[in-house]
Short mmCIF file of C-alpha atoms and ligand atoms in Angstrom, two decimals:
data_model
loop_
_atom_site.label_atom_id
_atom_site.label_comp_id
_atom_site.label_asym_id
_atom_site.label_seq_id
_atom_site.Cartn_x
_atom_site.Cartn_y
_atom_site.Cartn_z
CA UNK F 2 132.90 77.81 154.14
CA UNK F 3 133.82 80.07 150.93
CA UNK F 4 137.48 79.86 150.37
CA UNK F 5 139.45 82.64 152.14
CA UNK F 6 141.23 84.79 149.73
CA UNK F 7 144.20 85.98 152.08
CA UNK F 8 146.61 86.81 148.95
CA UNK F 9 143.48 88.71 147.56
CA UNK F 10 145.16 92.11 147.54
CA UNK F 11 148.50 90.72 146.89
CA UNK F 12 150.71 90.39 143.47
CA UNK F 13 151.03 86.54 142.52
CA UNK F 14 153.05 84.25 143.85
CA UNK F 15 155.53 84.41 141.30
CA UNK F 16 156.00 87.90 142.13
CA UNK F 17 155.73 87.90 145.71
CA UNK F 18 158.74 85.17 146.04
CA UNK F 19 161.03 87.41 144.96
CA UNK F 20 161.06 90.44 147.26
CA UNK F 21 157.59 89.34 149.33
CA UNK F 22 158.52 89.85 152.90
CA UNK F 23 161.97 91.69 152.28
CA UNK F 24 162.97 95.43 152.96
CA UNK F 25 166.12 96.90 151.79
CA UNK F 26 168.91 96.93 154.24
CA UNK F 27 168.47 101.00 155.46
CA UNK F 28 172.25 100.81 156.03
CA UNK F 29 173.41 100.35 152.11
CA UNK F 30 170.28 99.67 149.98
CA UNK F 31 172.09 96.27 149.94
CA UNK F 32 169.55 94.70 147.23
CA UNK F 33 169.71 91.31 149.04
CA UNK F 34 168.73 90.22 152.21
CA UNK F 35 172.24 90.30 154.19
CA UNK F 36 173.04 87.35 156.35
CA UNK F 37 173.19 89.17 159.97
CA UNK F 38 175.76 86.61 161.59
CA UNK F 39 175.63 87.87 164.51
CA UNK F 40 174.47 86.82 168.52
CA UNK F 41 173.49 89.81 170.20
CA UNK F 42 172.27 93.41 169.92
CA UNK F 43 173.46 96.49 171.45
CA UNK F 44 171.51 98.49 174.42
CA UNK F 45 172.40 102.07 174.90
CA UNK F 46 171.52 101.77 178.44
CA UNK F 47 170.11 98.08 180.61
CA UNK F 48 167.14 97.22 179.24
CA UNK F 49 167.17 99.63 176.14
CA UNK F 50 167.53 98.53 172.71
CA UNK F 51 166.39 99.22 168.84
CA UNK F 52 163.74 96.05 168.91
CA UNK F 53 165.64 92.93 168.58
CA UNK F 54 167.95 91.87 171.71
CA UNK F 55 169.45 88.48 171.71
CA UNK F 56 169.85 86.27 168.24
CA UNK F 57 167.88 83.22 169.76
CA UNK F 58 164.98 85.89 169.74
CA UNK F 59 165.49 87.85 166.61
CA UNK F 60 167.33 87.82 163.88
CA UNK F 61 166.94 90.12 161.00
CA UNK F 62 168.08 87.74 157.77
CA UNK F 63 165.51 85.29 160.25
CA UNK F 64 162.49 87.43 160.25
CA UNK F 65 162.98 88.68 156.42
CA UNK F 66 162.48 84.96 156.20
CA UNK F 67 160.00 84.32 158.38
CA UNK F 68 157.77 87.70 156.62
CA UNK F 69 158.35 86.02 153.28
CA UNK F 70 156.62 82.36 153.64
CA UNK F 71 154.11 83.93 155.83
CA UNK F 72 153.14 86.20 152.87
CA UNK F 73 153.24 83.36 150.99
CA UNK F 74 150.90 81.06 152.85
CA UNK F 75 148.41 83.54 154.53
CA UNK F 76 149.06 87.17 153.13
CA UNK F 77 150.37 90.60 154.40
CA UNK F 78 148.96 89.40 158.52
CA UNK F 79 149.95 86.23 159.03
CA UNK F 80 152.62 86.06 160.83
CA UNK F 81 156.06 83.22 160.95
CA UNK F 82 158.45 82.05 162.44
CA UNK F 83 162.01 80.12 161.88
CA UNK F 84 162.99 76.44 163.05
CA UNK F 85 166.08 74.80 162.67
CA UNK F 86 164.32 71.89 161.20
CA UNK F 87 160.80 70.53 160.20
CA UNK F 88 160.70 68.88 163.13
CA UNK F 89 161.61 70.97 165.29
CA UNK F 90 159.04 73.33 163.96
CA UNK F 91 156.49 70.09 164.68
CA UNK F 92 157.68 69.93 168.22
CA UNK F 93 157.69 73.30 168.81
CA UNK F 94 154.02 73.59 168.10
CA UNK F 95 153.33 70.24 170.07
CA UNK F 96 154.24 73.02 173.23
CA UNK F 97 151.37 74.82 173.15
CA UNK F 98 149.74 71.56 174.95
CA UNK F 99 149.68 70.72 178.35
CA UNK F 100 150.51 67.00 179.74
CA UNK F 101 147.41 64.54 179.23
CA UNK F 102 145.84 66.81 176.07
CA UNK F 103 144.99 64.68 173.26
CA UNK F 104 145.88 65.09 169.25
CA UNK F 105 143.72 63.56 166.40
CA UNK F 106 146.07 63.26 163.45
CA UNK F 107 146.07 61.65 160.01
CA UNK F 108 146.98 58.19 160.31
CA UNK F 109 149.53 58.99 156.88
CA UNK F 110 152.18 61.13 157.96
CA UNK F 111 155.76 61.60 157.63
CA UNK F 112 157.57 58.87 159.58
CA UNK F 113 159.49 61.49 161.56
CA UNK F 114 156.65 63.44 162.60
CA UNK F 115 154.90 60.03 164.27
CA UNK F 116 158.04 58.97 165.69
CA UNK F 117 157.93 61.96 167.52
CA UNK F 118 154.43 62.14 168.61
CA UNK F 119 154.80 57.90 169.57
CA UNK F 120 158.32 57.57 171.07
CA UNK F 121 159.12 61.39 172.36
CA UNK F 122 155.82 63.46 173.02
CA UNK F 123 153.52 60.49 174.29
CA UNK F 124 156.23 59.26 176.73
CA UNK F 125 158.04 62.54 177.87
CA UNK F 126 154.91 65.11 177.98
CA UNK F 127 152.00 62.69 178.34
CA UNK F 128 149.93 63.69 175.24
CA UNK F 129 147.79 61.34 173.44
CA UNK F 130 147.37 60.89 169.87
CA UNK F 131 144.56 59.14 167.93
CA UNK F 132 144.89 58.36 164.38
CA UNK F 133 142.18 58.36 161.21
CA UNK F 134 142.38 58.30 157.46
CA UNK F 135 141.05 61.59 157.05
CA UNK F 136 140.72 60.18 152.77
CA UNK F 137 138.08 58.21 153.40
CA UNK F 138 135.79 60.32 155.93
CA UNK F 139 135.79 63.57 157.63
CA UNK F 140 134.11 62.63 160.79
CA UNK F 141 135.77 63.12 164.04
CA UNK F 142 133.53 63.81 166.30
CA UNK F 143 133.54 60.30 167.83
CA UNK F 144 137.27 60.52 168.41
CA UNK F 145 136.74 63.84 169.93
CA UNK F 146 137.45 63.93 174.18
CA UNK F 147 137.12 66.99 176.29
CA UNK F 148 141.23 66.32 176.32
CA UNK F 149 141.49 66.98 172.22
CA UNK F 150 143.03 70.33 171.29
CA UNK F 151 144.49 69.39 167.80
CA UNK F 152 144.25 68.27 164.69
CA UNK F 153 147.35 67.61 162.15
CA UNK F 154 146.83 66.55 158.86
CA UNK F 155 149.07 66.41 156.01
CA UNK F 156 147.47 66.56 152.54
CA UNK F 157 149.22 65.12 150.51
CA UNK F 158 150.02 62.80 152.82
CA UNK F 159 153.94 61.12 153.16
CA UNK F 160 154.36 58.97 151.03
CA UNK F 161 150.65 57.74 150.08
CA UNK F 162 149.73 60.87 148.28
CA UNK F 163 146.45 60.62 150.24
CA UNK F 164 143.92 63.51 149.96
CA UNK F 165 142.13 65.33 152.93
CA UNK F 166 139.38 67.84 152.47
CA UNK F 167 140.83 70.32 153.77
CA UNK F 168 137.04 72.75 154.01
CA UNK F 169 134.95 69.74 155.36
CA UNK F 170 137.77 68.65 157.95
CA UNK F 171 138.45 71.89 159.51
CA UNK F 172 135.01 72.96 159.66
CA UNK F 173 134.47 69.73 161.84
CA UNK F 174 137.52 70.52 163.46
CA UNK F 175 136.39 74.12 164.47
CA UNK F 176 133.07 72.64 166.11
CA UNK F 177 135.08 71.41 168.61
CA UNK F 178 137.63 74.46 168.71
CA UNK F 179 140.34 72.42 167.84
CA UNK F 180 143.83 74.17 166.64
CA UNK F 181 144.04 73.17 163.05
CA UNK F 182 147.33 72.23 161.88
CA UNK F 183 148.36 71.46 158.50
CA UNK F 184 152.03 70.15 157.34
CA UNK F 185 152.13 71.26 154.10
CA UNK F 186 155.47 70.44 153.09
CA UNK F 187 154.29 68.06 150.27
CA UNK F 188 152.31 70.96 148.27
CA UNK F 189 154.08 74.19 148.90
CA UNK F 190 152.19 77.49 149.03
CA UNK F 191 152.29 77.18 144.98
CA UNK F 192 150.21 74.43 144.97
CA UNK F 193 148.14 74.81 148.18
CA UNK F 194 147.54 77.44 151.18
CA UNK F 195 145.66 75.72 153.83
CA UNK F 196 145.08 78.85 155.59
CA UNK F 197 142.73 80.07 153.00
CA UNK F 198 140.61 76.71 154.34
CA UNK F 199 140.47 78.01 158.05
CA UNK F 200 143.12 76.36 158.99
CA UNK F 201 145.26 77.69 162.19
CA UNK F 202 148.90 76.92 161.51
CA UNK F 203 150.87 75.49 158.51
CA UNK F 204 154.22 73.98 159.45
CA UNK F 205 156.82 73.89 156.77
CA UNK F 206 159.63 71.58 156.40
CA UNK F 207 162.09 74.37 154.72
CA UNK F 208 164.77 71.53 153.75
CA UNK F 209 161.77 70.63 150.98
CA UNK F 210 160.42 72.42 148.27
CA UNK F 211 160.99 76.18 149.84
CA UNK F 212 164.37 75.79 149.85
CA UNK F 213 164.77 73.56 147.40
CA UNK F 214 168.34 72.85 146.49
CA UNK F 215 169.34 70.23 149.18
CA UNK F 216 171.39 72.29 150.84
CA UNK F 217 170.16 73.34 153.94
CA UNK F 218 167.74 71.94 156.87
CA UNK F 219 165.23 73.87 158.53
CA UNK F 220 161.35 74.53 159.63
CA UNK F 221 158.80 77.46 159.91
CA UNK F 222 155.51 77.87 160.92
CA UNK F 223 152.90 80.39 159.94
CA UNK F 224 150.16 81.52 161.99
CA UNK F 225 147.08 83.08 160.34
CA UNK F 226 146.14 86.30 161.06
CA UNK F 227 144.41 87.29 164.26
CA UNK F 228 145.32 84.58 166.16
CA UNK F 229 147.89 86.38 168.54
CA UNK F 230 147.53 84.38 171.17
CA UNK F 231 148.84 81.58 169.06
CA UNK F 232 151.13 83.50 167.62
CA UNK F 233 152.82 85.16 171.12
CA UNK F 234 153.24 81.77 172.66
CA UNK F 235 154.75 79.97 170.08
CA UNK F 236 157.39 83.02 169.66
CA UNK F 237 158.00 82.69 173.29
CA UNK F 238 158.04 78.57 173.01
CA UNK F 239 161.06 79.26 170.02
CA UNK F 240 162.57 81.47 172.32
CA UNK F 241 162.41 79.55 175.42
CA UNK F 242 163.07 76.19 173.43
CA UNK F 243 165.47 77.29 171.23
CA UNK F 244 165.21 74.82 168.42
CA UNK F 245 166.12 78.41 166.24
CA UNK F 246 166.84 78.30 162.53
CA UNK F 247 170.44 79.95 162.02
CA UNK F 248 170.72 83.03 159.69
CA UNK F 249 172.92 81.44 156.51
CA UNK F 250 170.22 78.62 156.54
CA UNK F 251 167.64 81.73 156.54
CA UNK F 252 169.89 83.06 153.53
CA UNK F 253 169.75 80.34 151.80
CA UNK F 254 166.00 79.43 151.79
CA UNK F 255 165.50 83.11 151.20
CA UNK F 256 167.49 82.42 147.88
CA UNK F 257 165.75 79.40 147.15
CA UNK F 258 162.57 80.87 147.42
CA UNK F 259 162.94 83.27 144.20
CA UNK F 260 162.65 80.46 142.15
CA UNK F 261 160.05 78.63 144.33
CA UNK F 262 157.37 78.80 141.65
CA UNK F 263 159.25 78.00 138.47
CA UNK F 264 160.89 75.33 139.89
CA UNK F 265 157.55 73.96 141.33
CA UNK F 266 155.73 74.38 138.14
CA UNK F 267 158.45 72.60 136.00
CA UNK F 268 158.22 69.62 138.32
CA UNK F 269 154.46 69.31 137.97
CA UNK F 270 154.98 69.42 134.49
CA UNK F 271 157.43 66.97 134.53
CA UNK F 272 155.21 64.67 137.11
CA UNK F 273 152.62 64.74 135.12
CA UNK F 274 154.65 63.61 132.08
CA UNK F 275 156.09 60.68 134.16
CA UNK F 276 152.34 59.45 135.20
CA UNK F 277 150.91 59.57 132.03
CA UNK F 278 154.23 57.06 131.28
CA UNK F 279 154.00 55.09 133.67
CA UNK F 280 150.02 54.51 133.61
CA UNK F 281 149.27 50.77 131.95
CA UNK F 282 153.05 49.94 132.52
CA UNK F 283 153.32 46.27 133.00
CA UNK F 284 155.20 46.48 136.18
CA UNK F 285 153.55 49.31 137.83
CA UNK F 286 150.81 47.90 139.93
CA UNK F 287 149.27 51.10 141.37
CA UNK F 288 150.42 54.70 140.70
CA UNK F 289 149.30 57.01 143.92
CA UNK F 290 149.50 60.60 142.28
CA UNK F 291 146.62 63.11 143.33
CA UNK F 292 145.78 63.75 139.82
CA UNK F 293 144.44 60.71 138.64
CA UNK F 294 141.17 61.27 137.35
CA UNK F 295 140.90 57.59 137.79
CA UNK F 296 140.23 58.33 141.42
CA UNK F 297 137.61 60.67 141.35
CA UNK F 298 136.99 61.96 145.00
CA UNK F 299 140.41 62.48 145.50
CA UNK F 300 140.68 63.98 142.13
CA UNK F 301 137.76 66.17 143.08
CA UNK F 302 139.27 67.30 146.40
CA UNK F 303 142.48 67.96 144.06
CA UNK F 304 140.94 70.07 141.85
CA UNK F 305 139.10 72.34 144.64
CA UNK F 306 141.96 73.15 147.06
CA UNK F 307 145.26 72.77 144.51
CA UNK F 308 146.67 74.73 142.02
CA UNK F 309 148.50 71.72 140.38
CA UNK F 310 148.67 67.81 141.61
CA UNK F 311 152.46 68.73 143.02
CA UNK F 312 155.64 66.80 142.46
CA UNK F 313 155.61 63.43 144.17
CA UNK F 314 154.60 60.16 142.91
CA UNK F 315 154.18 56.88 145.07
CA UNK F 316 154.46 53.45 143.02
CA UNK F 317 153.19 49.73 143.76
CA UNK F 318 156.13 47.94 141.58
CA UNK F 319 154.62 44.24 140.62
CA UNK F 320 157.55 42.71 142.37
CA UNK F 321 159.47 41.79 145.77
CA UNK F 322 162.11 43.96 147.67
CA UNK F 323 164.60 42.39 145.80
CA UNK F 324 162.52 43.63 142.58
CA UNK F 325 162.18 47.13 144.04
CA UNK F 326 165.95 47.03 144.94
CA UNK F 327 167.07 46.27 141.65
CA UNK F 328 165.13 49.14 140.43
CA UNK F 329 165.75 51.52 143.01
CA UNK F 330 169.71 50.97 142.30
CA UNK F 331 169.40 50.69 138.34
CA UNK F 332 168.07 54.61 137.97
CA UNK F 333 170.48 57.12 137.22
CA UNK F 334 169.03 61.09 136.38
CA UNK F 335 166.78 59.52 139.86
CA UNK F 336 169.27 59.88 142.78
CA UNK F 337 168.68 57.43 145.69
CA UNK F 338 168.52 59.35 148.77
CA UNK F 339 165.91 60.36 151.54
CA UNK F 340 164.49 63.63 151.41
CA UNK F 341 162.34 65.24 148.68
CA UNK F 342 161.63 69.17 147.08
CA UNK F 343 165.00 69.68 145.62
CA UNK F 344 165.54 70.34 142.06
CA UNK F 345 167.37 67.11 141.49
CA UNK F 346 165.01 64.03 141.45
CA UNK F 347 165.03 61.59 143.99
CA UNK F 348 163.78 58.02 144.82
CA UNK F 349 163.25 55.98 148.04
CA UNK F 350 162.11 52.87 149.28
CA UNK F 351 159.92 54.20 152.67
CA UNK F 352 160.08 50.92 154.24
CA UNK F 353 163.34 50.86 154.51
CA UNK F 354 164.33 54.92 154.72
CA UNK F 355 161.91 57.71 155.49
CA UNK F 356 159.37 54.90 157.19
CA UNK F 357 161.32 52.60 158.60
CA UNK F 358 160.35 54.36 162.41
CA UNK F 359 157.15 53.34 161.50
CA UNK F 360 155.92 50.10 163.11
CA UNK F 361 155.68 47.25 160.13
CA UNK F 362 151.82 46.50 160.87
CA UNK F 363 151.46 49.86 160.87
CA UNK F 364 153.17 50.27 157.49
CA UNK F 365 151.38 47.00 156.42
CA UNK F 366 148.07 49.00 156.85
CA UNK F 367 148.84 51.75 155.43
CA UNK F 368 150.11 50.11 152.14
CA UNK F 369 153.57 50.75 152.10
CA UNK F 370 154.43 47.13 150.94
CA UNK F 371 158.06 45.59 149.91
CA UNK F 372 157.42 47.05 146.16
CA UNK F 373 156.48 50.82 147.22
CA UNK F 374 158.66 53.75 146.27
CA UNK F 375 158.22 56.86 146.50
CA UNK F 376 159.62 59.82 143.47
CA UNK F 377 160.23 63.33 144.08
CA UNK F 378 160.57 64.67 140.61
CA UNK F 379 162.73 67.19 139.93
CA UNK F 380 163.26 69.76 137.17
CA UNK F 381 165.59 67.85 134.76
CA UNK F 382 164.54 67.13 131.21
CA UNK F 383 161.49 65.06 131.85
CA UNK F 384 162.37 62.77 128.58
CA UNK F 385 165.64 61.80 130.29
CA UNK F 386 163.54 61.17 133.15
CA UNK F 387 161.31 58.87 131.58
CA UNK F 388 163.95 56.86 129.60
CA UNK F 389 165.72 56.39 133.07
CA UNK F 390 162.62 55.15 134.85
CA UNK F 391 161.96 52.97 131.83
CA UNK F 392 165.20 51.29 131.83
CA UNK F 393 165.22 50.64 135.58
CA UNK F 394 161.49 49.06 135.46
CA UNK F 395 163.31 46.75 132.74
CA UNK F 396 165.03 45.10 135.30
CA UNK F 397 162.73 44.50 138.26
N1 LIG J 648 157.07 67.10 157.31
C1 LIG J 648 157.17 66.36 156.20
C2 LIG J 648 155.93 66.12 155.36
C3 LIG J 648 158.39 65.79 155.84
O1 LIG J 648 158.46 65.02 154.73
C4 LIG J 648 159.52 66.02 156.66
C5 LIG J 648 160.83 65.43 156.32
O2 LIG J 648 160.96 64.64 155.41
C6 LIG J 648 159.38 66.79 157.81
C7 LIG J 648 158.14 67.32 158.10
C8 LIG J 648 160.53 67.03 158.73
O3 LIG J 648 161.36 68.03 158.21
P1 LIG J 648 162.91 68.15 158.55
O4 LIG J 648 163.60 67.01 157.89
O5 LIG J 648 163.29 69.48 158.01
O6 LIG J 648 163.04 68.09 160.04
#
């Protein structure tokens, strides 16, 4: 398949995060998106309103939102819509199954996101989930049952930075007209729009790199164009669910979003300034970043389907967990926290934080050993960066 071009007719990206989506308010010419705080809507008579009717259904500051990151991901038809968090956007989307379907998904995925499909989903709706390294091949036809309606793959993958060709998968996917879901909270639609690949839905964790300054929590989906089906059920599933993201959070990420792309450039710049340090370093065993030419299929896929190797940057440290917890509590500009996408960096042990849901044999296989951290760099001074990863590696 020939990449689809959905922004084709649109301005960039840089240009289309700062008004993309937006109208201004008709009321004032109010140049900003207002936050509409508000729970219901008048009707002039029963049944009789101007569009919007209750606030878990609509909400304007929600939708501007909602018509901004779809414009983002799949241009002017696609079509989104506003969680109050990543995972509730995930679970959300798990809805549009019935009890006893089956799920193929990566087998690297944010620990939240198979917590939910192993401990909630499997036991309290019945689904079924089957798990490959979609790195190393793209076949799936042998884990294909007349039960399997999805497939969810995050590329890059939480928190090994794995690759998944995002053409070859899909197509394989679509031979089996399975829903194609891709997470792509780890690239942003600056670095990577799996809609243009065919697939069906992207889910967004908002608290990440849309947002972007730690400050809020939410989720969004975006459907591609022309699936309306998809589309109308999964507005009626938020509705009828109600796992709604709240219209200062919308505010907010609307905010953040103006500066999406400078603040995701930067950090690739500075990530790719912190690699090129930290490649050969005594005490960094493996560096799992997807530019490394070094690994040349997933530097391949890199090159086709991004638009820069993104922000995050898993390490094998040569040393224990007491090794990795001296270093992990030595670094200063690198804040210790969970989370990632903000314009502060950050650093985590996944064993321990974001993965610790994550059964250990599982982990085990996966490679997330005692001496794996994971970096989300920010947009600081990527010199003070360096010198502070440099002093912490001193002391592992
Ligand atoms: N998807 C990915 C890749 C994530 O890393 C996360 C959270 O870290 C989520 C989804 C869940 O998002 P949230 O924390 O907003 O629920």
């Amino acid at each position: 398949m020939i990449k689809d071009n959905l922004r084709n007719n649109r301005p960039a990206i840089s240009t289309d995060v700062i008004f993309g989506g937006q109208k201004l308010d008709p009321n004032n010419g109010a140049l900003m998106t207002p936050i509409y705080a508000n729970s219901t809507f008048i009707q002039s008579e029963p049944g009789v309103h101007q569009g919007m009717e209750y606030g878990r259904g609509d909400n304007p500051t929600r939708h501007a939102l909602e018509r901004c990151v779809a414009l983002l991901e799949g241009g002017e038809d696609a079509r989104g819509l506003g969680f109050a968090s990543g995972l509730a956007a995930t679970d959300t989307v798990l809805s549009l199954l019935e009890s006893g379907d089956h799920v193929i998904a990566m087998d690297d995925l944010y620990g939240g996101t198979r917590r939910l499909f192993e401990q909630v989903r499997k036991k309290t709706s019945g689904l079924n989930f089957s798990y490959r390294n979609f790195s190393e091949t793209s076949e799936l036809d042998d884990l294909v049952t007349e039960k399997t309606k999805m497939i969810w793959l995050e590329t890059p993958t939480n928190p090994m930075l794995r690759l998944v060709d995002l053409e070859v998968v899909i197509q394989n996917a679509k031979k089996h007209d399975l829903i194609v879901v891709v997470d792509n909270t780890f690239a942003s639609p600056v670095v990577q729009r799996p809609l243009e690949w065919g697939a069906d839905i992207v889910v967004h964790s908002l608290t990440k790199y849309l947002n972007g300054h730690s400050d809020m929590i939410g989720g969004l989906v975006v459907i591609r164009d022309g699936l309306d089906e998809i589309y109308d059920r999964l507005a009626y599933l938020l509705n009828a669910i109600g796992a709604v993201l709240g219209p200062f959070d919308a505010f907010l990420c609307l905010r953040g979003i103006k500066t999406l792309d400078v603040r995701v450039q930067r950090a690739c710049d500075n990530a790719e300034k912190i690699v090129k340090f930290l490649s050969g370093h005594p005490k960094v065993k493996t560096i799992y970043y997807p530019g490394l030419e070094s690994n040349k299929e997933q530097y391949t896929i890199a090159k086709k389907q991004m638009d820069r190797f993104g922000a995050m940057v898993s390490l094998d440290l040569d040393t224990d967990l007491d090794g990795a917890k001296r270093f992990l509590s030595t670094t200063k500009c690198f804040t210790l926290a969970e989370s990632l996408g903000g314009v502060e960096s950050l650093i985590e042990h996944p064993a321990i934080m974001t993965h610790a849901s994550v059964p250990a044999d599982v982990r085990a296989e996966l490679g997330i050993h005692d001496g794996f951290v994971r970096l989300s760099v920010g947009i600081e001074d990527a010199n003070d960066l360096i010198n502070d990863l440099q002093q912490a590696l001193e002391v592992i």
